[in-house]
Amino acid sequence: MRKLLSGLGRKGGNVKTIGMIGGMSWESTVSYYKAINEGVKQNLGGLHSAKISLVSVDFAEIERLQHLGEWGQTADILGDAARAVEAAGADFFMICTNTMHKVADEICSKVSIPLLHIADATAEQLVSDGVKKVGLLGTQFTMEQDFYRGRLTDKFGIEVVIPDSAQRACVHRIIYEELCQGKVKATSRDAYLSIIQDLQAQGAEAVILGCTEIALLVSQQDTNVPLYDTTEIHAKAAVQLALS
């Protein structure tokens, strides 16, 4: 398979252009860009890199609308971004954040190219690994609302457990006040690791790092609980689709 893909890459054809809607936050978009290009290089070798159409939005605007509950306006902004990456030649697109998949259907309605859904990519990996009950960390929107948890359960049969209300507030605060602003604190890592242990005590076989910034703070070397980094999983799926 690698030899076949390498041959295709050298001909310059058959490698799809990945549309990325980033900037939510740009801290994690950097991780996406790096992982996708490294994945393409690993498969094709040499000087190969990914074909990417990237639109990066202003996260301050998105964050304000999120907390006002103005999700329709966020969908309009990201819908414009999706149209832009499509116009720039993207064959499919990805929303480089978990939370904004809340308005994925509205965004998809504005373009003709398909969405590589972050929850689907993550769930497929969990199913492949035989994980039936998983803990979920993310923004309060992602942890508490049904657009993410419900998709994992209804479409893939995965039971989802979440932290208690105080822990959810802690996780959410650290994401917005620290990680999205490039601040990585040991005390916050300790708080997350404690919450991860509590999720395991509730029966979680693994924990989803369901915000694309969380992997900036916590990694597998920090805990014996299996972690599923949605940024890494989503980027890997994008590479596979681009090279398929």
XYZ file of C-alpha atoms in Angstrom, residues 81-203:
123
model
C -15.004 29.628 5.920
C -16.159 26.288 4.507
C -17.186 27.938 1.251
C -13.773 29.573 1.069
C -11.842 26.323 1.446
C -14.129 24.694 -1.123
C -13.522 27.557 -3.557
C -9.780 27.121 -2.995
C -9.981 23.526 -4.196
C -10.546 21.425 -1.076
C -11.923 17.941 -1.780
C -13.223 17.564 1.778
C -13.026 19.687 4.904
C -12.497 19.431 8.620
C -13.540 21.692 11.483
C -10.390 21.792 13.630
C -12.206 21.898 16.961
C -14.620 19.589 18.769
C -17.080 22.160 20.112
C -18.021 23.712 16.788
C -19.251 20.348 15.515
C -22.397 21.447 17.358
C -23.252 23.328 14.148
C -21.712 20.817 11.735
C -24.964 20.159 9.891
C -25.549 23.867 9.308
C -22.000 24.296 7.995
C -22.293 21.250 5.723
C -25.480 22.655 4.204
C -23.471 25.558 2.777
C -20.990 23.461 0.742
C -20.958 20.467 -1.566
C -17.758 18.840 -0.261
C -17.989 16.319 2.608
C -17.039 16.900 6.235
C -14.568 14.631 8.015
C -16.329 14.614 11.399
C -14.057 14.594 14.447
C -16.407 12.517 16.604
C -16.756 9.874 13.894
C -12.997 9.576 13.445
C -12.557 9.242 17.216
C -15.408 6.760 17.613
C -14.098 4.573 14.806
C -10.764 4.330 16.601
C -12.498 3.477 19.892
C -14.590 0.782 18.224
C -11.488 -0.625 16.525
C -9.795 -0.823 19.924
C -12.800 -2.455 21.558
C -13.562 0.425 23.942
C -17.212 0.346 24.993
C -17.274 2.911 27.818
C -15.283 6.116 27.587
C -14.765 9.297 29.604
C -15.059 12.638 27.855
C -13.174 15.857 28.569
C -13.835 19.045 26.629
C -15.594 22.366 26.864
C -18.793 22.404 28.893
C -20.663 22.568 25.584
C -19.052 19.342 24.405
C -19.327 17.503 27.721
C -22.874 18.543 28.588
C -24.732 18.771 25.284
C -25.894 15.900 23.123
C -24.338 16.795 19.760
C -21.106 14.948 20.653
C -22.007 12.444 23.376
C -25.202 11.471 21.576
C -23.370 10.827 18.332
C -20.916 8.480 20.062
C -23.746 6.567 21.703
C -26.420 6.556 18.998
C -24.180 5.976 15.980
C -21.446 3.819 17.525
C -22.928 2.307 20.691
C -20.278 3.792 22.993
C -21.302 4.672 26.560
C -19.990 8.089 27.623
C -19.270 9.300 31.155
C -18.425 12.893 32.048
C -16.963 14.675 35.100
C -19.212 16.172 37.783
C -20.372 19.785 37.495
C -17.481 21.334 39.459
C -14.944 19.336 37.473
C -16.600 20.309 34.190
C -16.337 23.977 35.153
C -12.646 23.474 35.960
C -11.914 21.744 32.653
C -13.781 24.452 30.722
C -12.037 27.323 32.509
C -8.570 25.894 31.886
C -9.320 25.454 28.186
C -10.440 29.044 27.605
C -8.342 30.953 30.130
C -5.110 28.997 29.745
C -4.707 26.520 26.886
C -6.315 28.662 24.187
C -3.928 31.417 25.258
C -0.817 29.232 25.183
C -0.547 28.846 28.971
C 0.426 25.360 30.164
C 0.482 25.021 33.953
C 1.572 22.060 36.070
C -1.248 22.699 38.543
C -3.795 22.470 35.743
C -2.227 19.241 34.508
C -2.579 17.800 37.996
C -6.243 18.841 38.079
C -6.920 17.155 34.744
C -5.114 13.977 35.794
C -7.214 13.796 38.948
C -10.379 14.127 36.879
C -9.159 11.439 34.492
C -8.649 9.089 37.449
C -12.199 9.831 38.626
C -13.560 8.977 35.181
C -11.704 5.673 35.299
C -13.259 5.034 38.718
C -16.669 5.479 37.061
C -15.828 2.635 34.706
